[in-house]
Amino acid sequence: MSTSSPAPQLSDINVEMIEDDDSSIAIMATFYYFYMLLCIVIGLTGNSMVWVLIRSNRILRKLPSNVYLLTLSAMSSLFLISLFTFWLEEEGLLRYRSAILCKLLTFVAHFCDFSSVWLIVLVGFERLILLYRASRAMNKAKAQRHCGVLLIASFLFNSWILFVANVNEMGDCDILPEYEFLYAVMNTVETVFCMGLPSGIILISNLFVVLRLQSHLKRIPSSPTVSFNTADLLTNSALPPTTLKPASVARSSIGRLSSRFSLSADASNVRKRHHKNLRYADLQLTRSLLVVTWVFIALNLPNYIYRIFTHVIEIDNQSVGMRQISLFVHILLYTHHALLFYLYIFYSPQMKKRLLPTALKLLECYCLKQPAELSDHT
C-alpha cells in the first residue's frame, strides 16, 4: 500500500527483495508482520476499554480532555482497522479489486493520522489553559466543537488522496502515475503539518504545563491543617451564667453583624483561592495526560524523521540499513496505537479507580443475569 503513510510503503519495503537479500531483514520483517497483528488486537482492546470507562461514568464524560481522548480513540481504532486490511493484503488474504475500497482505506489512514496528532495538540492546550487561565477553562460543549472543526479540517486536508489513489495493473493500491509529483509535494506538506508543526507546539506547551504544574503542586500541603484550639470554648463554658444587660445585647448584635460580614468576606476569599488553586484531581489528570503526550511524540517522531530523510532529502531507502530503519520506525508507530490508552488508564488515578467497578458492572449486566431478566429489560 504505497499511498498509506502510516503503513510502510512498497518503495520502502519490498517483501520479495527481502527474501533474497538479507537474512536479518527477513527475520525482522517476519517479526514486523506478527507484531503488527498483535498491536492491532491490543490497540483495539485498549481503545474499547477507554471508551467504556469514560462513557459509563457521568463525571468522566463531562471532562473536556476526555472528549478529545474519546475522539482520539475512535481515530486510533479506524487507523488500526485500515492497518488490518494492509496486513491481510500483505498476507495474500485480500486484494484491492475495488478502486473505491482502495481510495477509502488509504484516505482513512491519512485522515486518522492527521486527526490524531492535532487531537493531542488540543489535549495539551486544554491543560495549558486550565493551569494558566482557569477562568477560561474548556467545557464539554467547546471541546465537542473543537473536535468537529478538526475533523472537517482533516477531511479537507486529506481529500486529495481520493483523487490520486487507485488500483494498479498488479492489483495493488497505489498512486496513479500522473499524480506522482503531486504525491511527493503533498507528502512533504503532510510531514510538516502532521508532525513538524504539531510536535513543536506539543513540546512547547508541555514545557509550560510542567513549569506551572510544579508551582500548583507546591501550594498543596502534604497533610491538611486542622485547628484544635478550644481554650476559648472551655473558658467560656467555665464562667458562671450572668444576666445580659441591654448594652451587652446591643454589643453582641453588632458583633454578630460584623462577624457575618467577616464570614461572607472569608467565604469569597476562599472561593477565590479555590479558583486560583486547582483541585488535586485536576493536577493528577494533567500529570497523566503529560505522560500520554510525551509518549505520543516519542513514538511518532522517528517515523516522520525517516520520511523527511527519504522524501525531502531523498536518501536511498533501498539500502539494508534504511530498510531496517523503516521497519523499526513503523514498529514504534504501531506500539503507540497499541499502548497509548493503556498508559492513560493506568497513569490516571480516576480511570484506574473506575476499571474494576466498570468491569464488574458489565459482568453483572451481560453475564450474570438470567435470560428472563434480560428479556424483561429488552
GROMACS .gro file of C-alpha atoms in nm:
model
  378
    1MET     CA    1   0.000   0.000   0.000
    2SER     CA    2   0.226   0.270  -0.121
    3THR     CA    3  -0.013   0.555  -0.062
    4SER     CA    4  -0.069   0.498   0.305
    5SER     CA    5   0.180   0.696   0.507
    6PRO     CA    6   0.124   0.512   0.839
    7ALA     CA    7   0.199   0.176   0.678
    8PRO     CA    8   0.537   0.105   0.519
    9GLN     CA    9   0.544   0.189   0.153
   10LEU     CA   10   0.624  -0.062  -0.119
   11SER     CA   11   0.915   0.154  -0.224
   12ASP     CA   12   1.049   0.130   0.131
   13ILE     CA   13   0.997  -0.240   0.197
   14ASN     CA   14   0.985  -0.482  -0.093
   15VAL     CA   15   0.894  -0.818   0.056
   16GLU     CA   16   1.016  -1.019  -0.245
   17MET     CA   17   1.355  -0.844  -0.231
   18ILE     CA   18   1.379  -0.907   0.143
   19GLU     CA   19   1.353  -1.284   0.097
   20ASP     CA   20   1.661  -1.296  -0.130
   21ASP     CA   21   1.862  -1.008   0.015
   22ASP     CA   22   1.948  -1.020   0.380
   23SER     CA   23   1.856  -1.275   0.644
   24SER     CA   24   1.849  -1.015   0.924
   25ILE     CA   25   1.592  -0.806   0.735
   26ALA     CA   26   1.389  -1.120   0.659
   27ILE     CA   27   1.378  -1.209   1.028
   28MET     CA   28   1.289  -0.852   1.120
   29ALA     CA   29   1.014  -0.844   0.854
   30THR     CA   30   0.864  -1.167   0.988
   31PHE     CA   31   0.862  -1.023   1.339
   32TYR     CA   32   0.723  -0.696   1.196
   33TYR     CA   33   0.410  -0.856   1.046
   34PHE     CA   34   0.348  -1.064   1.358
   35TYR     CA   35   0.395  -0.759   1.581
   36MET     CA   36   0.161  -0.554   1.360
   37LEU     CA   37  -0.124  -0.800   1.415
   38LEU     CA   38  -0.050  -0.808   1.789
   39CYS     CA   39  -0.065  -0.427   1.808
   40ILE     CA   40  -0.396  -0.425   1.619
   41VAL     CA   41  -0.558  -0.663   1.871
   42ILE     CA   42  -0.410  -0.493   2.180
   43GLY     CA   43  -0.484  -0.143   2.047
   44LEU     CA   44  -0.849  -0.213   1.963
   45THR     CA   45  -0.894  -0.368   2.309
   46GLY     CA   46  -0.740  -0.065   2.484
   47ASN     CA   47  -0.947   0.180   2.279
   48SER     CA   48  -1.264  -0.011   2.369
   49MET     CA   49  -1.168  -0.008   2.739
   50VAL     CA   50  -1.122   0.369   2.739
   51TRP     CA   51  -1.449   0.421   2.556
   52VAL     CA   52  -1.644   0.205   2.805
   53LEU     CA   53  -1.476   0.360   3.111
   54ILE     CA   54  -1.545   0.718   3.004
   55ARG     CA   55  -1.894   0.668   2.863
   56SER     CA   56  -2.012   0.471   3.168
   57ASN     CA   57  -1.919   0.746   3.417
   58ARG     CA   58  -2.108   1.076   3.429
   59ILE     CA   59  -1.818   1.277   3.575
   60LEU     CA   60  -1.558   1.142   3.332
   61ARG     CA   61  -1.794   1.209   3.039
   62LYS     CA   62  -1.805   1.581   3.122
   63LEU     CA   63  -1.427   1.637   3.125
   64PRO     CA   64  -1.318   1.829   2.812
   65SER     CA   65  -0.993   1.634   2.788
   66ASN     CA   66  -1.191   1.309   2.776
   67VAL     CA   67  -1.395   1.442   2.482
   68TYR     CA   68  -1.068   1.482   2.292
   69LEU     CA   69  -0.948   1.140   2.408
   70LEU     CA   70  -1.270   0.966   2.304
   71THR     CA   71  -1.232   1.115   1.957
   72LEU     CA   72  -0.866   1.011   1.958
   73SER     CA   73  -0.960   0.653   2.049
   74ALA     CA   74  -1.210   0.647   1.761
   75MET     CA   75  -0.941   0.772   1.519
   76SER     CA   76  -0.694   0.517   1.651
   77SER     CA   77  -0.947   0.237   1.606
   78LEU     CA   78  -1.016   0.340   1.246
   79PHE     CA   79  -0.643   0.353   1.180
   80LEU     CA   80  -0.596   0.002   1.324
   81ILE     CA   81  -0.882  -0.132   1.111
   82SER     CA   82  -0.722   0.014   0.797
   83LEU     CA   83  -0.390  -0.132   0.913
   84PHE     CA   84  -0.557  -0.472   0.945
   85THR     CA   85  -0.660  -0.455   0.580
   86PHE     CA   86  -0.296  -0.380   0.492
   87TRP     CA   87  -0.191  -0.686   0.694
   88LEU     CA   88  -0.447  -0.901   0.511
   89GLU     CA   89  -0.314  -0.771   0.179
   90GLU     CA   90   0.048  -0.850   0.268
   91GLU     CA   91  -0.052  -1.199   0.383
   92GLY     CA   92  -0.225  -1.260   0.049
   93LEU     CA   93  -0.571  -1.280   0.206
   94LEU     CA   94  -0.705  -0.963   0.042
   95ARG     CA   95  -0.657  -0.799  -0.296
   96TYR     CA   96  -0.768  -0.446  -0.383
   97ARG     CA   97  -1.001  -0.523  -0.671
   98SER     CA   98  -1.223  -0.228  -0.585
   99ALA     CA   99  -1.096   0.123  -0.662
  100ILE     CA  100  -1.347   0.265  -0.413
  101LEU     CA  101  -1.214   0.043  -0.133
  102CYS     CA  102  -0.857   0.140  -0.222
  103LYS     CA  103  -0.938   0.512  -0.210
  104LEU     CA  104  -1.141   0.481   0.109
  105LEU     CA  105  -0.888   0.281   0.311
  106THR     CA  106  -0.596   0.499   0.202
  107PHE     CA  107  -0.793   0.813   0.287
  108VAL     CA  108  -0.889   0.674   0.630
  109ALA     CA  109  -0.523   0.603   0.716
  110HIS     CA  110  -0.416   0.960   0.632
  111PHE     CA  111  -0.729   1.114   0.786
  112CYS     CA  112  -0.680   0.933   1.119
  113ASP     CA  113  -0.309   1.010   1.122
  114PHE     CA  114  -0.369   1.384   1.080
  115SER     CA  115  -0.658   1.395   1.329
  116SER     CA  116  -0.471   1.200   1.600
  117VAL     CA  117  -0.175   1.437   1.603
  118TRP     CA  118  -0.387   1.751   1.630
  119LEU     CA  119  -0.613   1.595   1.894
  120ILE     CA  120  -0.303   1.553   2.109
  121VAL     CA  121  -0.232   1.923   2.048
  122LEU     CA  122  -0.585   2.007   2.170
  123VAL     CA  123  -0.533   1.795   2.483
  124GLY     CA  124  -0.214   1.986   2.560
  125PHE     CA  125  -0.382   2.323   2.503
  126GLU     CA  126  -0.676   2.229   2.726
  127ARG     CA  127  -0.438   2.152   3.014
  128LEU     CA  128  -0.235   2.467   2.943
  129ILE     CA  129  -0.543   2.691   2.962
  130LEU     CA  130  -0.664   2.517   3.278
  131LEU     CA  131  -0.333   2.581   3.456
  132TYR     CA  132  -0.275   2.939   3.341
  133ARG     CA  133  -0.628   3.075   3.286
  134ALA     CA  134  -0.863   2.865   3.498
  135SER     CA  135  -1.145   3.117   3.446
  136ARG     CA  136  -1.135   3.042   3.073
  137ALA     CA  137  -1.111   2.666   3.110
  138MET     CA  138  -1.273   2.449   2.845
  139ASN     CA  139  -1.608   2.279   2.884
  140LYS     CA  140  -1.762   1.980   2.712
  141ALA     CA  141  -1.950   2.184   2.450
  142LYS     CA  142  -1.637   2.376   2.346
  143ALA     CA  143  -1.437   2.054   2.325
  144GLN     CA  144  -1.702   1.894   2.103
  145ARG     CA  145  -1.697   2.197   1.871
  146HIS     CA  146  -1.317   2.180   1.852
  147CYS     CA  147  -1.334   1.812   1.758
  148GLY     CA  148  -1.595   1.881   1.490
  149VAL     CA  149  -1.388   2.161   1.334
  150LEU     CA  150  -1.074   1.948   1.346
  151LEU     CA  151  -1.239   1.651   1.174
  152ILE     CA  152  -1.373   1.876   0.897
  153ALA     CA  153  -1.028   2.032   0.850
  154SER     CA  154  -0.869   1.687   0.843
  155PHE     CA  155  -1.118   1.570   0.580
  156LEU     CA  156  -1.046   1.870   0.358
  157PHE     CA  157  -0.670   1.847   0.405
  158ASN     CA  158  -0.659   1.480   0.302
  159SER     CA  159  -0.931   1.482   0.034
  160TRP     CA  160  -0.667   1.490  -0.243
  161ILE     CA  161  -0.600   1.121  -0.175
  162LEU     CA  162  -0.945   1.032  -0.305
  163PHE     CA  163  -0.838   1.156  -0.650
  164VAL     CA  164  -0.486   1.013  -0.678
  165ALA     CA  165  -0.519   0.663  -0.526
  166ASN     CA  166  -0.630   0.370  -0.739
  167VAL     CA  167  -0.569   0.003  -0.811
  168ASN     CA  168  -0.276  -0.055  -1.049
  169GLU     CA  169  -0.224  -0.334  -1.304
  170MET     CA  170  -0.078  -0.563  -1.035
  171GLY     CA  171  -0.393  -0.531  -0.825
  172ASP     CA  172  -0.221  -0.319  -0.559
  173CYS     CA  173  -0.348   0.007  -0.415
  174ASP     CA  174  -0.107   0.271  -0.544
  175ILE     CA  175  -0.070   0.627  -0.671
  176LEU     CA  176  -0.169   0.688  -1.032
  177PRO     CA  177   0.149   0.761  -1.236
  178GLU     CA  178   0.026   1.103  -1.347
  179TYR     CA  179  -0.002   1.214  -0.983
  180GLU     CA  180   0.345   1.108  -0.863
  181PHE     CA  181   0.470   1.468  -0.841
  182LEU     CA  182   0.157   1.581  -0.654
  183TYR     CA  183   0.204   1.293  -0.412
  184ALA     CA  184   0.566   1.391  -0.347
  185VAL     CA  185   0.468   1.753  -0.279
  186MET     CA  186   0.175   1.663  -0.054
  187ASN     CA  187   0.384   1.408   0.132
  188THR     CA  188   0.629   1.686   0.222
  189VAL     CA  189   0.345   1.920   0.323
  190GLU     CA  190   0.188   1.642   0.529
  191THR     CA  191   0.519   1.578   0.706
  192VAL     CA  192   0.532   1.944   0.812
  193PHE     CA  193   0.166   1.982   0.916
  194CYS     CA  194   0.122   1.629   1.051
  195MET     CA  195   0.428   1.611   1.272
  196GLY     CA  196   0.672   1.901   1.243
  197LEU     CA  197   0.440   2.184   1.346
  198PRO     CA  198   0.226   1.991   1.598
  199SER     CA  199   0.535   1.836   1.759
  200GLY     CA  200   0.682   2.181   1.819
  201ILE     CA  201   0.353   2.303   1.965
  202ILE     CA  202   0.321   1.998   2.193
  203LEU     CA  203   0.680   2.027   2.317
  204ILE     CA  204   0.646   2.398   2.400
  205SER     CA  205   0.303   2.363   2.564
  206ASN     CA  206   0.421   2.062   2.766
  207LEU     CA  207   0.718   2.258   2.899
  208PHE     CA  208   0.487   2.540   3.013
  209VAL     CA  209   0.248   2.285   3.166
  210VAL     CA  210   0.533   2.119   3.360
  211LEU     CA  211   0.650   2.454   3.499
  212ARG     CA  212   0.301   2.557   3.607
  213LEU     CA  213   0.217   2.212   3.739
  214GLN     CA  214   0.515   2.222   3.975
  215SER     CA  215   0.406   2.557   4.118
  216HIS     CA  216   0.050   2.430   4.174
  217LEU     CA  217   0.173   2.112   4.344
  218LYS     CA  218   0.391   2.317   4.582
  219ARG     CA  219   0.081   2.503   4.705
  220ILE     CA  220  -0.088   2.180   4.812
  221PRO     CA  221   0.003   2.085   5.174
  222SER     CA  222   0.125   1.734   5.238
  223SER     CA  223  -0.143   1.693   5.507
  224PRO     CA  224  -0.446   1.904   5.596
  225THR     CA  225  -0.401   2.152   5.881
  226VAL     CA  226  -0.671   2.124   6.149
  227SER     CA  227  -0.700   2.361   6.445
  228PHE     CA  228  -0.777   2.206   6.784
  229ASN     CA  229  -0.759   2.535   6.977
  230THR     CA  230  -1.062   2.505   7.213
  231ALA     CA  231  -0.929   2.714   7.503
  232ASP     CA  232  -1.181   2.992   7.446
  233LEU     CA  233  -1.470   2.747   7.446
  234LEU     CA  234  -1.354   2.588   7.772
  235THR     CA  235  -1.305   2.928   7.939
  236ASN     CA  236  -1.648   3.049   7.834
  237SER     CA  237  -1.819   2.731   7.948
  238ALA     CA  238  -1.647   2.752   8.290
  239LEU     CA  239  -1.778   3.102   8.363
  240PRO     CA  240  -2.095   3.132   8.568
  241PRO     CA  241  -2.411   3.244   8.387
  242THR     CA  242  -2.473   3.618   8.405
  243THR     CA  243  -2.770   3.839   8.331
  244LEU     CA  244  -2.739   4.017   7.997
  245LYS     CA  245  -2.778   4.392   8.002
  246PRO     CA  246  -2.928   4.591   7.713
  247ALA     CA  247  -2.586   4.738   7.631
  248SER     CA  248  -2.438   4.390   7.618
  249VAL     CA  249  -2.719   4.274   7.386
  250ALA     CA  250  -2.653   4.568   7.156
  251ARG     CA  251  -2.281   4.499   7.150
  252SER     CA  252  -2.339   4.129   7.082
  253SER     CA  253  -2.579   4.213   6.797
  254ILE     CA  254  -2.321   4.442   6.642
  255GLY     CA  255  -2.059   4.170   6.692
  256ARG     CA  256  -2.278   3.910   6.519
  257LEU     CA  257  -2.347   4.151   6.233
  258SER     CA  258  -1.977   4.226   6.185
  259SER     CA  259  -1.888   3.858   6.211
  260ARG     CA  260  -2.149   3.782   5.943
  261PHE     CA  261  -1.984   4.029   5.708
  262SER     CA  262  -1.646   3.885   5.803
  263LEU     CA  263  -1.763   3.532   5.727
  264SER     CA  264  -1.901   3.635   5.387
  265ALA     CA  265  -1.571   3.807   5.306
  266ASP     CA  266  -1.380   3.499   5.418
  267ALA     CA  267  -1.603   3.279   5.204
  268SER     CA  268  -1.540   3.495   4.898
  269ASN     CA  269  -1.166   3.479   4.968
  270VAL     CA  270  -1.186   3.101   4.996
  271ARG     CA  271  -1.370   3.085   4.664
  272LYS     CA  272  -1.102   3.299   4.504
  273ARG     CA  273  -0.828   3.080   4.646
  274HIS     CA  274  -1.005   2.766   4.523
  275HIS     CA  275  -1.049   2.932   4.186
  276LYS     CA  276  -0.678   3.008   4.178
  277ASN     CA  277  -0.558   2.678   4.328
  278LEU     CA  278  -0.681   2.384   4.125
  279ARG     CA  279  -0.811   2.063   4.274
  280TYR     CA  280  -0.557   1.788   4.327
  281ALA     CA  281  -0.761   1.562   4.097
  282ASP     CA  282  -0.712   1.811   3.811
  283LEU     CA  283  -0.338   1.812   3.874
  284GLN     CA  284  -0.330   1.432   3.877
  285LEU     CA  285  -0.516   1.423   3.545
  286THR     CA  286  -0.276   1.679   3.399
  287ARG     CA  287   0.019   1.467   3.506
  288SER     CA  288  -0.125   1.153   3.343
  289LEU     CA  289  -0.203   1.343   3.022
  290LEU     CA  290   0.155   1.471   3.014
  291VAL     CA  291   0.271   1.109   3.006
  292VAL     CA  292   0.034   1.039   2.716
  293THR     CA  293   0.153   1.337   2.509
  294TRP     CA  294   0.525   1.273   2.573
  295VAL     CA  295   0.490   0.905   2.474
  296PHE     CA  296   0.293   1.006   2.164
  297ILE     CA  297   0.574   1.235   2.050
  298ALA     CA  298   0.850   0.985   2.133
  299LEU     CA  299   0.688   0.703   1.934
  300ASN     CA  300   0.570   0.910   1.635
  301LEU     CA  301   0.868   1.138   1.578
  302PRO     CA  302   1.108   0.870   1.440
  303ASN     CA  303   0.862   0.780   1.163
  304TYR     CA  304   0.840   1.140   1.043
  305ILE     CA  305   1.216   1.194   1.066
  306TYR     CA  306   1.252   0.888   0.842
  307ARG     CA  307   1.002   1.036   0.596
  308ILE     CA  308   1.195   1.364   0.587
  309PHE     CA  309   1.518   1.179   0.504
  310THR     CA  310   1.359   0.963   0.233
  311HIS     CA  311   1.112   1.204   0.070
  312VAL     CA  312   1.258   1.550   0.129
  313ILE     CA  313   1.633   1.490   0.140
  314GLU     CA  314   1.581   1.189  -0.093
  315ILE     CA  315   1.820   0.945   0.073
  316ASP     CA  316   1.819   0.600  -0.089
  317ASN     CA  317   1.567   0.391   0.104
  318GLN     CA  318   1.659   0.056  -0.057
  319SER     CA  319   1.983   0.006   0.133
  320VAL     CA  320   1.988  -0.259   0.404
  321GLY     CA  321   2.025  -0.001   0.682
  322MET     CA  322   1.740   0.219   0.561
  323ARG     CA  323   1.505  -0.077   0.525
  324GLN     CA  324   1.587  -0.184   0.879
  325ILE     CA  325   1.520   0.170   1.000
  326SER     CA  326   1.190   0.173   0.809
  327LEU     CA  327   1.074  -0.144   0.982
  328PHE     CA  328   1.185  -0.012   1.321
  329VAL     CA  329   1.009   0.328   1.297
  330HIS     CA  330   0.685   0.162   1.187
  331ILE     CA  331   0.709  -0.078   1.481
  332LEU     CA  332   0.731   0.227   1.709
  333LEU     CA  333   0.429   0.381   1.535
  334TYR     CA  334   0.216   0.070   1.589
  335THR     CA  335   0.337   0.047   1.951
  336HIS     CA  336   0.190   0.393   2.011
  337HIS     CA  337  -0.152   0.282   1.884
  338ALA     CA  338  -0.132  -0.034   2.097
  339LEU     CA  339  -0.023   0.115   2.430
  340LEU     CA  340  -0.125   0.483   2.440
  341PHE     CA  341  -0.462   0.438   2.609
  342TYR     CA  342  -0.332   0.174   2.849
  343LEU     CA  343  -0.088   0.440   2.970
  344TYR     CA  344  -0.377   0.682   3.019
  345ILE     CA  345  -0.582   0.426   3.212
  346PHE     CA  346  -0.306   0.316   3.449
  347TYR     CA  347  -0.144   0.658   3.499
  348SER     CA  348  -0.476   0.828   3.572
  349PRO     CA  349  -0.599   0.754   3.929
  350GLN     CA  350  -0.959   0.836   3.829
  351MET     CA  351  -0.954   0.590   3.537
  352LYS     CA  352  -0.771   0.318   3.730
  353LYS     CA  353  -1.019   0.350   4.016
  354ARG     CA  354  -1.310   0.301   3.775
  355LEU     CA  355  -1.156  -0.001   3.599
  356LEU     CA  356  -1.265  -0.279   3.836
  357PRO     CA  357  -1.615  -0.140   3.920
  358THR     CA  358  -1.691  -0.093   3.550
  359ALA     CA  359  -1.574  -0.445   3.466
  360LEU     CA  360  -1.788  -0.591   3.747
  361LYS     CA  361  -2.087  -0.387   3.635
  362LEU     CA  362  -2.054  -0.510   3.276
  363LEU     CA  363  -2.009  -0.866   3.402
  364GLU     CA  364  -2.323  -0.834   3.612
  365CYS     CA  365  -2.526  -0.680   3.330
  366TYR     CA  366  -2.431  -0.918   3.049
  367CYS     CA  367  -2.305  -1.240   3.206
  368LEU     CA  368  -2.474  -1.296   3.542
  369LYS     CA  369  -2.836  -1.212   3.458
  370GLN     CA  370  -3.091  -1.481   3.389
  371PRO     CA  371  -3.243  -1.497   3.038
  372ALA     CA  372  -3.582  -1.393   3.182
  373GLU     CA  373  -3.431  -1.075   3.329
  374LEU     CA  374  -3.262  -0.990   3.001
  375SER     CA  375  -3.588  -1.037   2.809
  376ASP     CA  376  -3.772  -0.815   3.059
  377HIS     CA  377  -3.518  -0.534   3.011
  378THR     CA  378  -3.531  -0.564   2.634
   0.00000   0.00000   0.00000
